[in-house]
């Protein structure tokens, strides 16, 4: 057995998401680009490449990774490109999407050789977290004034509109897309493509995929545009676990189990958004699962087991792909989890280990 901690990517579960993406692409005509900000573990790209149309990025390094490791269509977005990045970015990208009119004008000459887009902010979103809300007051994410955008419409061929966040509600998606159609119709009629971003939880249980496909197709036909989606979480949901081992047990008014991992270092989004990990919940024996870093709040959450835990027992933390491997860090010098893939025949293949040299080389 592999030494824990490690992220375990299950190909069979990943392929179930890919089949849903295939169904959505076929029914809608939309193209699907993997959002590397959520998942960029390129060892899994061979499993995903035949089911997706390319990648979308949020930085120069993500852009390069998408071009070199995934291939196919490559979209380049950044909240702000630096002068020293733009030439390299244009060299890797098929389309470059600017966050502001200022950036579009600043890099007009450098980007004239490829297709260009602009981020459009509709000033509403489905995010329940202020931290992740692109429509929060004074948001820096995209342009919203139709008059200003109309002044540069001849320089772009498309829009990126990212306003969904874990949106499981198709009716809400339908209503909000209708608002975009009503408010920005004159602009949408003048471009060739529109990316509706990510955050649509269409691989979730019970989601009406065919209704979404029909809605996207209708939008595409109404404006004569190629629709893009940028699934991140939807592409990898429920495909991966974080495998950990119990190192110590204690009771401080509650049964606690300390494991060889850290929410701060290995599942940071749970800490940021004050959410709990998806832990086993079967049985009468309850434990709080705690990380091994010195942070007092390094707690995965409460779990239940069929029998009392012992030191050396292994625990699987479910749904651990999104915003984990791309955010893992060296806090406390806790070793990063390895990355492994469970093949379709059930065998497990180790694809990456980390060690002291990785820790030391990340510093100076």
GROMACS .gro file of C-alpha atoms in nm:
model
  364
    1UNK     CA    1   0.000   0.000   0.000
    2UNK     CA    2   0.117   0.353  -0.074
    3UNK     CA    3   0.243   0.570   0.206
    4UNK     CA    4  -0.020   0.824   0.306
    5UNK     CA    5  -0.114   1.097   0.260
    6UNK     CA    6  -0.196   1.078  -0.109
    7UNK     CA    7  -0.461   1.203  -0.348
    8UNK     CA    8  -0.618   0.909  -0.529
    9UNK     CA    9  -0.774   0.989  -0.868
   10UNK     CA   10  -1.019   0.717  -0.970
   11UNK     CA   11  -1.030   0.689  -1.350
   12UNK     CA   12  -1.368   0.513  -1.352
   13UNK     CA   13  -1.528   0.795  -1.153
   14UNK     CA   14  -1.353   1.058  -1.362
   15UNK     CA   15  -1.483   0.897  -1.681
   16UNK     CA   16  -1.841   0.919  -1.551
   17UNK     CA   17  -1.801   1.297  -1.545
   18UNK     CA   18  -1.645   1.289  -1.890
   19UNK     CA   19  -1.946   1.096  -2.023
   20UNK     CA   20  -2.175   1.368  -1.891
   21UNK     CA   21  -1.960   1.630  -2.061
   22UNK     CA   22  -1.983   1.431  -2.385
   23UNK     CA   23  -2.361   1.427  -2.354
   24UNK     CA   24  -2.375   1.800  -2.290
   25UNK     CA   25  -2.143   1.882  -2.579
   26UNK     CA   26  -2.339   1.663  -2.819
   27UNK     CA   27  -2.675   1.806  -2.718
   28UNK     CA   28  -2.577   2.173  -2.708
   29UNK     CA   29  -2.294   2.222  -2.955
   30UNK     CA   30  -2.101   2.390  -2.673
   31UNK     CA   31  -1.730   2.332  -2.625
   32UNK     CA   32  -1.588   2.240  -2.284
   33UNK     CA   33  -1.256   2.379  -2.160
   34UNK     CA   34  -1.098   2.245  -1.841
   35UNK     CA   35  -1.051   2.524  -1.585
   36UNK     CA   36  -0.695   2.472  -1.467
   37UNK     CA   37  -0.744   2.700  -1.164
   38UNK     CA   38  -0.950   2.416  -1.015
   39UNK     CA   39  -0.768   2.108  -1.140
   40UNK     CA   40  -0.435   2.098  -1.321
   41UNK     CA   41  -0.306   1.749  -1.242
   42UNK     CA   42  -0.177   1.672  -1.587
   43UNK     CA   43  -0.129   1.301  -1.523
   44UNK     CA   44  -0.507   1.274  -1.564
   45UNK     CA   45  -0.522   1.469  -1.891
   46UNK     CA   46  -0.493   1.155  -2.106
   47UNK     CA   47  -0.824   1.042  -1.955
   48UNK     CA   48  -0.989   1.380  -2.013
   49UNK     CA   49  -0.849   1.495  -2.347
   50UNK     CA   50  -1.087   1.301  -2.574
   51UNK     CA   51  -1.388   1.441  -2.388
   52UNK     CA   52  -1.296   1.809  -2.364
   53UNK     CA   53  -1.198   2.073  -2.617
   54UNK     CA   54  -0.902   2.229  -2.439
   55UNK     CA   55  -0.815   2.437  -2.135
   56UNK     CA   56  -0.869   2.781  -1.990
   57UNK     CA   57  -0.624   2.954  -1.760
   58UNK     CA   58  -0.588   3.234  -1.509
   59UNK     CA   59  -0.215   3.296  -1.537
   60UNK     CA   60   0.084   3.253  -1.764
   61UNK     CA   61   0.196   2.929  -1.599
   62UNK     CA   62  -0.149   2.772  -1.623
   63UNK     CA   63  -0.165   2.882  -1.985
   64UNK     CA   64   0.167   2.719  -2.066
   65UNK     CA   65   0.071   2.400  -1.881
   66UNK     CA   66  -0.253   2.381  -2.079
   67UNK     CA   67  -0.072   2.422  -2.409
   68UNK     CA   68   0.208   2.177  -2.331
   69UNK     CA   69   0.026   1.908  -2.133
   70UNK     CA   70  -0.331   1.914  -2.265
   71UNK     CA   71  -0.305   2.069  -2.609
   72UNK     CA   72  -0.614   2.138  -2.819
   73UNK     CA   73  -0.777   2.483  -2.782
   74UNK     CA   74  -0.611   2.710  -2.528
   75UNK     CA   75  -0.776   3.017  -2.379
   76UNK     CA   76  -0.564   3.271  -2.193
   77UNK     CA   77  -0.728   3.484  -1.924
   78UNK     CA   78  -0.569   3.685  -1.646
   79UNK     CA   79  -0.705   3.953  -1.417
   80UNK     CA   80  -0.406   4.157  -1.532
   81UNK     CA   81  -0.127   4.071  -1.773
   82UNK     CA   82   0.216   4.217  -1.704
   83UNK     CA   83   0.428   4.375  -1.977
   84UNK     CA   84   0.688   4.098  -1.954
   85UNK     CA   85   0.421   3.824  -1.988
   86UNK     CA   86   0.214   3.932  -2.284
   87UNK     CA   87   0.438   3.815  -2.569
   88UNK     CA   88   0.474   3.468  -2.418
   89UNK     CA   89   0.102   3.450  -2.342
   90UNK     CA   90   0.008   3.535  -2.699
   91UNK     CA   91   0.252   3.269  -2.817
   92UNK     CA   92   0.075   2.995  -2.623
   93UNK     CA   93  -0.287   3.106  -2.666
   94UNK     CA   94  -0.552   3.051  -2.931
   95UNK     CA   95  -0.767   3.320  -2.769
   96UNK     CA   96  -0.663   3.581  -2.515
   97UNK     CA   97  -0.930   3.727  -2.288
   98UNK     CA   98  -0.870   4.063  -2.127
   99UNK     CA   99  -1.026   4.153  -1.796
  100UNK     CA  100  -1.060   4.522  -1.874
  101UNK     CA  101  -1.078   4.764  -2.163
  102UNK     CA  102  -0.761   4.921  -2.028
  103UNK     CA  103  -0.569   4.594  -2.072
  104UNK     CA  104  -0.720   4.540  -2.417
  105UNK     CA  105  -0.602   4.882  -2.528
  106UNK     CA  106  -0.264   4.852  -2.356
  107UNK     CA  107  -0.181   4.530  -2.539
  108UNK     CA  108  -0.368   4.603  -2.860
  109UNK     CA  109  -0.067   4.572  -3.088
  110UNK     CA  110   0.086   4.270  -2.913
  111UNK     CA  111  -0.237   4.070  -2.924
  112UNK     CA  112  -0.360   4.170  -3.271
  113UNK     CA  113  -0.250   3.840  -3.426
  114UNK     CA  114  -0.490   3.614  -3.235
  115UNK     CA  115  -0.856   3.619  -3.136
  116UNK     CA  116  -0.933   3.844  -2.842
  117UNK     CA  117  -1.211   3.850  -2.588
  118UNK     CA  118  -1.324   4.067  -2.300
  119UNK     CA  119  -1.460   3.964  -1.963
  120UNK     CA  120  -1.816   4.089  -1.923
  121UNK     CA  121  -1.948   4.127  -1.566
  122UNK     CA  122  -2.331   4.110  -1.556
  123UNK     CA  123  -2.321   4.242  -1.195
  124UNK     CA  124  -2.496   3.939  -1.048
  125UNK     CA  125  -2.384   3.588  -0.962
  126UNK     CA  126  -2.485   3.269  -0.783
  127UNK     CA  127  -2.203   3.280  -0.528
  128UNK     CA  128  -2.300   3.258  -0.164
  129UNK     CA  129  -1.952   3.364  -0.054
  130UNK     CA  130  -1.844   3.727  -0.069
  131UNK     CA  131  -1.486   3.608  -0.114
  132UNK     CA  132  -1.577   3.433  -0.441
  133UNK     CA  133  -1.849   3.668  -0.566
  134UNK     CA  134  -1.749   3.835  -0.896
  135UNK     CA  135  -2.046   4.070  -0.857
  136UNK     CA  136  -1.942   4.195  -0.512
  137UNK     CA  137  -1.935   4.574  -0.465
  138UNK     CA  138  -1.647   4.740  -0.649
  139UNK     CA  139  -1.558   4.414  -0.824
  140UNK     CA  140  -1.248   4.431  -1.041
  141UNK     CA  141  -1.356   4.130  -1.247
  142UNK     CA  142  -1.462   4.244  -1.592
  143UNK     CA  143  -1.644   4.530  -1.764
  144UNK     CA  144  -2.016   4.597  -1.730
  145UNK     CA  145  -2.094   4.925  -1.907
  146UNK     CA  146  -2.245   4.845  -2.252
  147UNK     CA  147  -2.158   5.188  -2.386
  148UNK     CA  148  -1.790   5.153  -2.299
  149UNK     CA  149  -1.779   4.797  -2.432
  150UNK     CA  150  -1.945   4.903  -2.758
  151UNK     CA  151  -1.655   5.142  -2.810
  152UNK     CA  152  -1.408   4.852  -2.842
  153UNK     CA  153  -1.636   4.583  -2.986
  154UNK     CA  154  -1.449   4.592  -3.317
  155UNK     CA  155  -1.131   4.475  -3.141
  156UNK     CA  156  -1.277   4.157  -2.990
  157UNK     CA  157  -1.446   3.844  -3.117
  158UNK     CA  158  -1.603   3.717  -2.796
  159UNK     CA  159  -1.693   3.751  -2.429
  160UNK     CA  160  -1.620   3.552  -2.118
  161UNK     CA  161  -1.899   3.579  -1.857
  162UNK     CA  162  -1.815   3.393  -1.535
  163UNK     CA  163  -2.094   3.435  -1.283
  164UNK     CA  164  -2.189   3.085  -1.162
  165UNK     CA  165  -2.050   2.925  -0.847
  166UNK     CA  166  -2.150   2.569  -0.758
  167UNK     CA  167  -2.486   2.645  -0.918
  168UNK     CA  168  -2.699   2.330  -0.894
  169UNK     CA  169  -3.022   2.512  -0.984
  170UNK     CA  170  -3.099   2.492  -1.356
  171UNK     CA  171  -3.398   2.727  -1.324
  172UNK     CA  172  -3.173   2.992  -1.169
  173UNK     CA  173  -2.921   2.944  -1.448
  174UNK     CA  174  -3.198   2.981  -1.705
  175UNK     CA  175  -3.331   3.300  -1.544
  176UNK     CA  176  -2.991   3.463  -1.514
  177UNK     CA  177  -2.892   3.377  -1.869
  178UNK     CA  178  -3.219   3.540  -1.975
  179UNK     CA  179  -3.112   3.858  -1.794
  180UNK     CA  180  -2.782   3.853  -1.981
  181UNK     CA  181  -2.965   3.810  -2.310
  182UNK     CA  182  -3.194   4.104  -2.233
  183UNK     CA  183  -2.929   4.344  -2.102
  184UNK     CA  184  -2.643   4.271  -2.341
  185UNK     CA  185  -2.820   4.159  -2.657
  186UNK     CA  186  -2.675   4.434  -2.884
  187UNK     CA  187  -2.323   4.331  -2.783
  188UNK     CA  188  -2.381   3.956  -2.804
  189UNK     CA  189  -2.509   3.994  -3.159
  190UNK     CA  190  -2.172   4.135  -3.267
  191UNK     CA  191  -1.937   3.860  -3.148
  192UNK     CA  192  -1.854   3.506  -3.264
  193UNK     CA  193  -1.819   3.324  -2.934
  194UNK     CA  194  -1.929   3.349  -2.571
  195UNK     CA  195  -1.782   3.161  -2.276
  196UNK     CA  196  -2.025   3.119  -1.989
  197UNK     CA  197  -1.745   3.020  -1.755
  198UNK     CA  198  -1.761   2.748  -1.495
  199UNK     CA  199  -1.952   2.689  -1.174
  200UNK     CA  200  -2.248   2.505  -1.331
  201UNK     CA  201  -2.281   2.183  -1.132
  202UNK     CA  202  -2.411   1.976  -1.421
  203UNK     CA  203  -2.237   1.654  -1.313
  204UNK     CA  204  -2.421   1.662  -0.980
  205UNK     CA  205  -2.679   1.395  -0.904
  206UNK     CA  206  -3.014   1.467  -1.064
  207UNK     CA  207  -2.903   1.769  -1.266
  208UNK     CA  208  -3.118   1.811  -1.584
  209UNK     CA  209  -2.833   1.785  -1.833
  210UNK     CA  210  -3.058   1.769  -2.138
  211UNK     CA  211  -3.242   2.086  -2.031
  212UNK     CA  212  -2.909   2.264  -1.994
  213UNK     CA  213  -2.801   2.140  -2.338
  214UNK     CA  214  -3.121   2.270  -2.497
  215UNK     CA  215  -3.084   2.608  -2.324
  216UNK     CA  216  -2.725   2.647  -2.438
  217UNK     CA  217  -2.818   2.549  -2.793
  218UNK     CA  218  -3.098   2.806  -2.799
  219UNK     CA  219  -2.860   3.077  -2.675
  220UNK     CA  220  -2.604   2.980  -2.939
  221UNK     CA  221  -2.859   2.989  -3.219
  222UNK     CA  222  -3.019   3.314  -3.104
  223UNK     CA  223  -2.693   3.508  -3.126
  224UNK     CA  224  -2.504   3.298  -3.379
  225UNK     CA  225  -2.218   3.229  -3.138
  226UNK     CA  226  -2.004   2.935  -3.039
  227UNK     CA  227  -2.072   2.870  -2.670
  228UNK     CA  228  -1.793   2.763  -2.437
  229UNK     CA  229  -1.819   2.626  -2.085
  230UNK     CA  230  -1.526   2.617  -1.845
  231UNK     CA  231  -1.594   2.327  -1.608
  232UNK     CA  232  -1.353   2.283  -1.322
  233UNK     CA  233  -1.532   2.122  -1.030
  234UNK     CA  234  -1.792   1.971  -1.265
  235UNK     CA  235  -1.519   1.788  -1.454
  236UNK     CA  236  -1.369   1.618  -1.150
  237UNK     CA  237  -1.641   1.611  -0.884
  238UNK     CA  238  -1.642   1.293  -0.670
  239UNK     CA  239  -1.350   1.151  -0.869
  240UNK     CA  240  -1.076   1.177  -0.608
  241UNK     CA  241  -1.012   1.104  -0.242
  242UNK     CA  242  -0.744   1.215   0.001
  243UNK     CA  243  -0.614   0.905   0.175
  244UNK     CA  244  -0.483   0.961   0.529
  245UNK     CA  245  -0.368   0.757   0.829
  246UNK     CA  246  -0.452   0.799   1.198
  247UNK     CA  247  -0.139   0.899   1.392
  248UNK     CA  248  -0.282   0.957   1.738
  249UNK     CA  249  -0.605   0.937   1.937
  250UNK     CA  250  -0.707   1.143   2.236
  251UNK     CA  251  -1.013   1.261   2.420
  252UNK     CA  252  -1.043   1.620   2.533
  253UNK     CA  253  -1.415   1.607   2.600
  254UNK     CA  254  -1.458   1.457   2.254
  255UNK     CA  255  -1.288   1.170   2.075
  256UNK     CA  256  -1.021   1.314   1.844
  257UNK     CA  257  -0.819   1.145   1.571
  258UNK     CA  258  -0.507   1.319   1.440
  259UNK     CA  259  -0.413   1.220   1.086
  260UNK     CA  260  -0.100   1.262   0.873
  261UNK     CA  261  -0.247   1.543   0.666
  262UNK     CA  262  -0.359   1.903   0.712
  263UNK     CA  263  -0.663   2.096   0.599
  264UNK     CA  264  -0.447   2.412   0.596
  265UNK     CA  265  -0.189   2.252   0.367
  266UNK     CA  266  -0.386   1.998   0.163
  267UNK     CA  267  -0.753   2.109   0.142
  268UNK     CA  268  -0.720   2.483   0.189
  269UNK     CA  269  -1.055   2.582   0.041
  270UNK     CA  270  -1.236   2.405   0.323
  271UNK     CA  271  -1.058   2.630   0.571
  272UNK     CA  272  -1.110   2.945   0.365
  273UNK     CA  273  -1.484   2.886   0.325
  274UNK     CA  274  -1.533   2.726   0.667
  275UNK     CA  275  -1.666   2.403   0.522
  276UNK     CA  276  -1.622   2.046   0.642
  277UNK     CA  277  -1.454   1.763   0.456
  278UNK     CA  278  -1.663   1.475   0.322
  279UNK     CA  279  -1.583   1.207   0.577
  280UNK     CA  280  -1.729   0.861   0.653
  281UNK     CA  281  -2.066   0.888   0.830
  282UNK     CA  282  -2.162   0.525   0.892
  283UNK     CA  283  -2.161   0.380   1.244
  284UNK     CA  284  -2.194   0.478   1.608
  285UNK     CA  285  -1.834   0.575   1.682
  286UNK     CA  286  -1.786   0.948   1.631
  287UNK     CA  287  -1.451   1.126   1.604
  288UNK     CA  288  -1.334   1.472   1.514
  289UNK     CA  289  -1.072   1.428   1.242
  290UNK     CA  290  -0.784   1.668   1.299
  291UNK     CA  291  -0.485   1.770   1.091
  292UNK     CA  292  -0.127   1.748   1.213
  293UNK     CA  293  -0.024   2.112   1.170
  294UNK     CA  294   0.007   2.347   1.466
  295UNK     CA  295  -0.293   2.554   1.351
  296UNK     CA  296  -0.560   2.517   1.623
  297UNK     CA  297  -0.838   2.509   1.366
  298UNK     CA  298  -0.676   2.245   1.146
  299UNK     CA  299  -0.985   2.024   1.160
  300UNK     CA  300  -1.135   1.823   0.874
  301UNK     CA  301  -1.468   1.771   1.052
  302UNK     CA  302  -1.661   1.500   1.236
  303UNK     CA  303  -1.682   1.142   1.112
  304UNK     CA  304  -1.857   0.825   1.219
  305UNK     CA  305  -1.723   0.471   1.197
  306UNK     CA  306  -1.854   0.117   1.246
  307UNK     CA  307  -1.584   0.042   1.505
  308UNK     CA  308  -1.348   0.242   1.726
  309UNK     CA  309  -1.046   0.383   1.546
  310UNK     CA  310  -0.692   0.266   1.614
  311UNK     CA  311  -0.357   0.427   1.536
  312UNK     CA  312  -0.262   0.315   1.186
  313UNK     CA  313  -0.618   0.304   1.051
  314UNK     CA  314  -0.671   0.466   0.712
  315UNK     CA  315  -0.946   0.716   0.634
  316UNK     CA  316  -1.067   0.837   0.294
  317UNK     CA  317  -1.167   1.201   0.256
  318UNK     CA  318  -1.405   1.208  -0.041
  319UNK     CA  319  -1.441   1.459  -0.326
  320UNK     CA  320  -1.091   1.592  -0.282
  321UNK     CA  321  -0.986   1.697  -0.633
  322UNK     CA  322  -1.114   2.052  -0.675
  323UNK     CA  323  -0.894   2.338  -0.556
  324UNK     CA  324  -0.673   2.102  -0.354
  325UNK     CA  325  -0.373   1.990  -0.557
  326UNK     CA  326  -0.351   2.336  -0.715
  327UNK     CA  327  -0.348   2.499  -0.367
  328UNK     CA  328  -0.145   2.256  -0.159
  329UNK     CA  329   0.137   2.425   0.028
  330UNK     CA  330   0.429   2.366   0.261
  331UNK     CA  331   0.277   2.512   0.580
  332UNK     CA  332   0.464   2.375   0.885
  333UNK     CA  333   0.683   2.179   0.645
  334UNK     CA  334   0.418   1.907   0.640
  335UNK     CA  335   0.494   1.686   0.343
  336UNK     CA  336   0.262   1.725   0.046
  337UNK     CA  337   0.042   1.426  -0.040
  338UNK     CA  338   0.159   1.209  -0.324
  339UNK     CA  339  -0.062   1.181  -0.631
  340UNK     CA  340  -0.183   0.841  -0.748
  341UNK     CA  341  -0.425   0.713  -1.011
  342UNK     CA  342  -0.658   0.417  -0.972
  343UNK     CA  343  -0.670   0.249  -1.311
  344UNK     CA  344  -0.980   0.092  -1.463
  345UNK     CA  345  -0.856  -0.255  -1.362
  346UNK     CA  346  -0.838  -0.148  -0.996
  347UNK     CA  347  -0.460  -0.118  -0.977
  348UNK     CA  348  -0.311   0.195  -0.823
  349UNK     CA  349  -0.028   0.379  -0.995
  350UNK     CA  350   0.188   0.633  -0.811
  351UNK     CA  351   0.254   0.930  -1.041
  352UNK     CA  352   0.417   1.184  -0.811
  353UNK     CA  353   0.587   1.193  -0.472
  354UNK     CA  354   0.714   1.496  -0.285
  355UNK     CA  355   1.000   1.518  -0.039
  356UNK     CA  356   1.241   1.741   0.148
  357UNK     CA  357   1.414   1.864  -0.167
  358UNK     CA  358   1.081   1.990  -0.303
  359UNK     CA  359   1.022   2.175   0.025
  360UNK     CA  360   1.372   2.324   0.035
  361UNK     CA  361   1.371   2.426  -0.332
  362UNK     CA  362   1.045   2.615  -0.287
  363UNK     CA  363   1.230   2.850  -0.049
  364UNK     CA  364   1.563   3.026  -0.071
   0.00000   0.00000   0.00000
